Amino acid sequence: MRIGVLASGRGSNLQALIEVWKQGMLGGDIVAVGSDREDALALQRAQDVGILNQAFPLRNYATRDKQEEAILHWLREQGVELLVLAGFMRVLSQEFLQACQIPVINIHPSLLPAFQGLHAQRQAIEYGVKLSGCTVHYVDEGLDSGPIILQEAVVVLPEDTEASLSDRILEVEHRIYPEAVRLVASGQVRRQGRIVEILC
Ligand code: GRF
């Protein structure tokens, strides 16, 4: 399966995917990495291993819709069959999701449906939960609201700061995101409405 990745920032999840891909264990090939930011470290990470990469900065387009159209056109040109969001900081429009007609998945640093949106780790600490974690889910029109593929819990310690909790959750993200991509890419996931079944 041909996998495309969109990322806005440092790309540590992309790097985790690249490592598993290099071992031939991702269930597909990462063929394209796109970003809405020219300075995203994720683009450099792709470049370093010879993956086609491109920035789509908003200022190059008349509207956000045009920017999305350009991204979608480019992903189609690369024959992408699975779109993986890895720290992509824009919410994709309903039009984009309807038009792209391939699975789109995302990772979020909380146990959804708790703490959607930005600063999920800070939200968890401020709420006082004793467990948080991360969630890989299909992307739908809502904010971090699509059907859940994999989740793993991380204990919130009394002394945790946003940074320390983020670091521990990130370690788990780097393990479960490649695993979720492998499951989806190798057809081991059956989705019926909100319920996602992992086939052994
Ligand atoms: C991760 O915490 C991910 O859960 C969230 O954005 C962050 C991206 O980090 N969606 P990185 O760019 O992959 O290092």
Tab-separated table of C-alpha atoms and ligand atoms in Angstrom:
chain	number	residue	atom	x	y	z
A	1	MET	CA	0.000	0.000	0.000
A	2	ARG	CA	1.210	3.500	-0.869
A	3	ILE	CA	1.244	5.642	2.273
A	4	GLY	CA	1.248	9.445	2.400
A	5	VAL	CA	2.042	11.397	5.562
A	6	LEU	CA	1.085	14.981	6.440
A	7	ALA	CA	2.995	16.649	9.271
A	8	SER	CA	3.423	20.218	10.485
A	9	GLY	CA	6.268	19.993	12.960
A	10	ARG	CA	9.174	18.030	14.340
A	11	GLY	CA	7.955	14.737	12.863
A	12	SER	CA	8.995	12.326	15.591
A	13	ASN	CA	6.009	10.126	14.753
A	14	LEU	CA	7.006	10.246	11.094
A	15	GLN	CA	10.484	9.124	12.162
A	16	ALA	CA	8.996	6.199	14.083
A	17	LEU	CA	7.062	5.222	10.957
A	18	ILE	CA	10.206	5.533	8.838
A	19	GLU	CA	12.154	3.250	11.201
A	20	VAL	CA	9.517	0.525	10.984
A	21	TRP	CA	9.201	1.020	7.227
A	22	LYS	CA	12.982	0.593	6.832
A	23	GLN	CA	12.631	-2.777	8.535
A	24	GLY	CA	9.944	-3.722	6.004
A	25	MET	CA	7.342	-3.988	8.776
A	26	LEU	CA	4.945	-1.123	7.965
A	27	GLY	CA	2.686	-3.029	5.613
A	28	GLY	CA	3.308	-0.504	2.860
A	29	ASP	CA	5.641	2.170	1.549
A	30	ILE	CA	5.855	5.793	2.619
A	31	VAL	CA	5.825	7.490	-0.779
A	32	ALA	CA	5.095	11.133	0.067
A	33	VAL	CA	5.404	13.516	3.012
A	34	GLY	CA	3.602	16.846	2.810
A	35	SER	CA	3.433	19.773	5.174
A	36	ASP	CA	1.662	23.087	5.564
A	37	ARG	CA	4.942	24.504	6.888
A	38	GLU	CA	8.143	24.922	4.899
A	39	ASP	CA	10.242	24.752	8.073
A	40	ALA	CA	8.763	21.465	9.329
A	41	LEU	CA	11.528	19.147	10.498
A	42	ALA	CA	9.333	16.339	9.178
A	43	LEU	CA	10.197	17.401	5.604
A	44	GLN	CA	13.898	17.126	6.389
A	45	ARG	CA	13.393	13.687	7.914
A	46	ALA	CA	11.689	12.582	4.697
A	47	GLN	CA	14.409	14.161	2.598
A	48	ASP	CA	17.101	12.355	4.597
A	49	VAL	CA	15.731	8.967	3.578
A	50	GLY	CA	14.837	9.942	0.018
A	51	ILE	CA	11.057	10.216	0.414
A	52	LEU	CA	9.365	12.689	-1.901
A	53	ASN	CA	8.356	15.708	0.166
A	54	GLN	CA	6.678	19.026	-0.394
A	55	ALA	CA	5.522	22.073	1.565
A	56	PHE	CA	2.179	23.724	0.900
A	57	PRO	CA	2.380	27.019	2.806
A	58	LEU	CA	-0.944	28.827	3.038
A	59	ARG	CA	0.508	32.054	1.663
A	60	ASN	CA	0.998	30.357	-1.727
A	61	TYR	CA	-2.764	29.905	-2.080
A	62	ALA	CA	-5.690	32.282	-2.326
A	63	THR	CA	-7.716	30.338	0.242
A	64	ARG	CA	-7.473	27.371	2.592
A	65	ASP	CA	-9.652	25.426	0.166
A	66	LYS	CA	-7.105	25.997	-2.602
A	67	GLN	CA	-4.327	24.837	-0.301
A	68	GLU	CA	-6.229	21.643	0.479
A	69	GLU	CA	-6.966	21.104	-3.204
A	70	ALA	CA	-3.252	21.336	-3.969
A	71	ILE	CA	-2.408	18.835	-1.239
A	72	LEU	CA	-5.082	16.431	-2.428
A	73	HIS	CA	-3.989	16.741	-6.058
A	74	TRP	CA	-0.392	16.022	-5.073
A	75	LEU	CA	-1.333	13.007	-2.939
A	76	ARG	CA	-3.347	11.635	-5.857
A	77	GLU	CA	-0.438	12.147	-8.228
A	78	GLN	CA	1.661	9.993	-5.915
A	79	GLY	CA	-1.021	7.299	-5.856
A	80	VAL	CA	-1.435	7.518	-2.096
A	81	GLU	CA	-3.877	4.911	-0.758
A	82	LEU	CA	-3.626	5.603	2.967
A	83	LEU	CA	-3.166	9.068	4.450
A	84	VAL	CA	-1.458	9.278	7.832
A	85	LEU	CA	-1.593	12.512	9.822
A	86	ALA	CA	1.422	12.856	12.088
A	87	GLY	CA	1.202	16.123	13.971
A	88	PHE	CA	-0.605	17.845	11.106
A	89	MET	CA	-1.954	20.955	12.784
A	90	ARG	CA	-4.837	21.709	10.444
A	91	VAL	CA	-8.293	20.220	10.609
A	92	LEU	CA	-9.060	18.793	7.181
A	93	SER	CA	-12.330	20.032	5.735
A	94	GLN	CA	-15.336	17.856	5.076
A	95	GLU	CA	-14.840	18.549	1.348
A	96	PHE	CA	-11.269	17.229	1.498
A	97	LEU	CA	-12.284	14.089	3.386
A	98	GLN	CA	-15.161	13.353	1.044
A	99	ALA	CA	-13.072	13.961	-2.051
A	100	CYS	CA	-10.011	11.979	-1.034
A	101	GLN	CA	-11.796	8.596	-0.770
A	102	ILE	CA	-8.951	6.862	1.016
A	103	PRO	CA	-8.641	6.092	4.732
A	104	VAL	CA	-7.209	8.962	6.757
A	105	ILE	CA	-5.845	8.237	10.224
A	106	ASN	CA	-4.470	10.384	13.032
A	107	ILE	CA	-2.774	10.032	16.407
A	108	HIS	CA	-3.873	12.108	19.373
A	109	PRO	CA	-2.115	12.346	22.754
A	110	SER	CA	-5.044	11.464	25.019
A	111	LEU	CA	-7.461	8.628	25.573
A	112	LEU	CA	-10.233	9.891	23.314
A	113	PRO	CA	-12.950	10.978	23.620
A	114	ALA	CA	-11.348	12.759	26.578
A	115	PHE	CA	-9.314	15.886	25.897
A	116	GLN	CA	-9.823	16.546	22.217
A	117	GLY	CA	-8.059	19.414	20.507
A	118	LEU	CA	-4.881	21.236	21.412
A	119	HIS	CA	-2.801	20.701	24.577
A	120	ALA	CA	-4.417	17.370	25.382
A	121	GLN	CA	-1.682	16.523	27.900
A	122	ARG	CA	-2.147	19.835	29.720
A	123	GLN	CA	-5.909	19.301	29.726
A	124	ALA	CA	-5.386	15.867	31.305
A	125	ILE	CA	-3.164	17.252	34.080
A	126	GLU	CA	-5.493	20.149	34.799
A	127	TYR	CA	-8.498	17.844	34.946
A	128	GLY	CA	-6.713	15.618	37.425
A	129	VAL	CA	-7.065	12.293	35.631
A	130	LYS	CA	-4.815	9.496	36.852
A	131	LEU	CA	-4.592	7.862	33.433
A	132	SER	CA	-4.144	9.409	30.036
A	133	GLY	CA	-2.488	7.995	26.930
A	134	CYS	CA	-2.829	8.115	23.177
A	135	THR	CA	-5.315	7.133	20.515
A	136	VAL	CA	-5.006	6.241	16.846
A	137	HIS	CA	-8.279	6.923	15.066
A	138	TYR	CA	-9.837	7.367	11.685
A	139	VAL	CA	-10.356	11.003	10.779
A	140	ASP	CA	-13.895	12.202	10.260
A	141	GLU	CA	-15.372	15.698	9.952
A	142	GLY	CA	-15.210	16.321	13.694
A	143	LEU	CA	-12.299	17.227	15.928
A	144	ASP	CA	-10.495	14.039	17.056
A	145	SER	CA	-13.836	12.253	16.889
A	146	GLY	CA	-13.444	9.411	14.384
A	147	PRO	CA	-13.612	5.653	15.089
A	148	ILE	CA	-10.839	4.414	17.361
A	149	ILE	CA	-8.289	1.925	16.024
A	150	LEU	CA	-5.794	1.565	18.903
A	151	GLN	CA	-5.371	3.138	22.322
A	152	GLU	CA	-2.858	2.750	25.100
A	153	ALA	CA	-2.939	4.199	28.589
A	154	VAL	CA	-0.134	6.082	30.333
A	155	VAL	CA	-0.187	6.754	34.086
A	156	VAL	CA	-0.297	10.432	35.065
A	157	LEU	CA	2.108	10.961	37.975
A	158	PRO	CA	1.476	13.552	40.706
A	159	GLU	CA	4.653	15.408	39.762
A	160	ASP	CA	3.941	15.416	36.004
A	161	THR	CA	4.236	18.606	33.989
A	162	GLU	CA	2.808	19.007	30.504
A	163	ALA	CA	6.308	18.333	29.154
A	164	SER	CA	7.023	15.196	31.187
A	165	LEU	CA	3.629	13.649	30.462
A	166	SER	CA	3.984	14.537	26.761
A	167	ASP	CA	7.363	12.771	26.651
A	168	ARG	CA	6.012	9.554	28.183
A	169	ILE	CA	2.939	9.562	25.945
A	170	LEU	CA	5.148	10.206	22.909
A	171	GLU	CA	7.161	7.060	23.623
A	172	VAL	CA	3.934	5.069	23.420
A	173	GLU	CA	2.813	6.962	20.294
A	174	HIS	CA	6.010	5.891	18.554
A	175	ARG	CA	5.138	2.275	19.234
A	176	ILE	CA	1.396	2.175	18.547
A	177	TYR	CA	1.270	4.442	15.480
A	178	PRO	CA	3.458	2.211	13.289
A	179	GLU	CA	1.496	-0.764	14.592
A	180	ALA	CA	-1.832	0.853	13.670
A	181	VAL	CA	-0.539	1.827	10.217
A	182	ARG	CA	0.634	-1.748	9.685
A	183	LEU	CA	-2.767	-3.124	10.676
A	184	VAL	CA	-4.657	-0.739	8.379
A	185	ALA	CA	-2.215	-1.066	5.482
A	186	SER	CA	-2.247	-4.851	5.613
A	187	GLY	CA	-6.046	-5.057	5.692
A	188	GLN	CA	-6.247	-6.339	9.272
A	189	VAL	CA	-8.803	-3.752	10.311
A	190	ARG	CA	-12.534	-3.975	9.762
A	191	ARG	CA	-14.561	-0.849	10.317
A	192	GLN	CA	-18.301	-0.943	10.907
A	193	GLY	CA	-19.648	2.437	11.850
A	194	ARG	CA	-17.818	3.534	14.995
A	195	ILE	CA	-16.586	0.057	15.813
A	196	VAL	CA	-13.149	-0.957	14.564
A	197	GLU	CA	-12.268	-4.603	14.785
A	198	ILE	CA	-8.684	-5.837	14.602
A	199	LEU	CA	-8.493	-9.095	12.666
A	200	CYS	CA	-5.835	-11.559	13.730
B	1	GRF	C1	2.022	14.197	18.784
B	1	GRF	O1	1.905	14.355	20.167
B	1	GRF	C2	0.724	13.713	18.202
B	1	GRF	O2	0.002	12.911	19.090
B	1	GRF	C3	-0.019	14.997	17.952
B	1	GRF	O3	0.941	15.904	17.537
B	1	GRF	C4	2.220	15.527	18.058
B	1	GRF	C5	3.145	15.412	16.895
B	1	GRF	O4	4.466	15.187	17.291
B	1	GRF	N1	-1.068	14.802	16.970
B	1	GRF	P1	5.576	14.840	16.217
B	1	GRF	O5	5.587	16.002	15.221
B	1	GRF	O6	5.199	13.560	15.568
B	1	GRF	O7	6.845	14.759	16.990
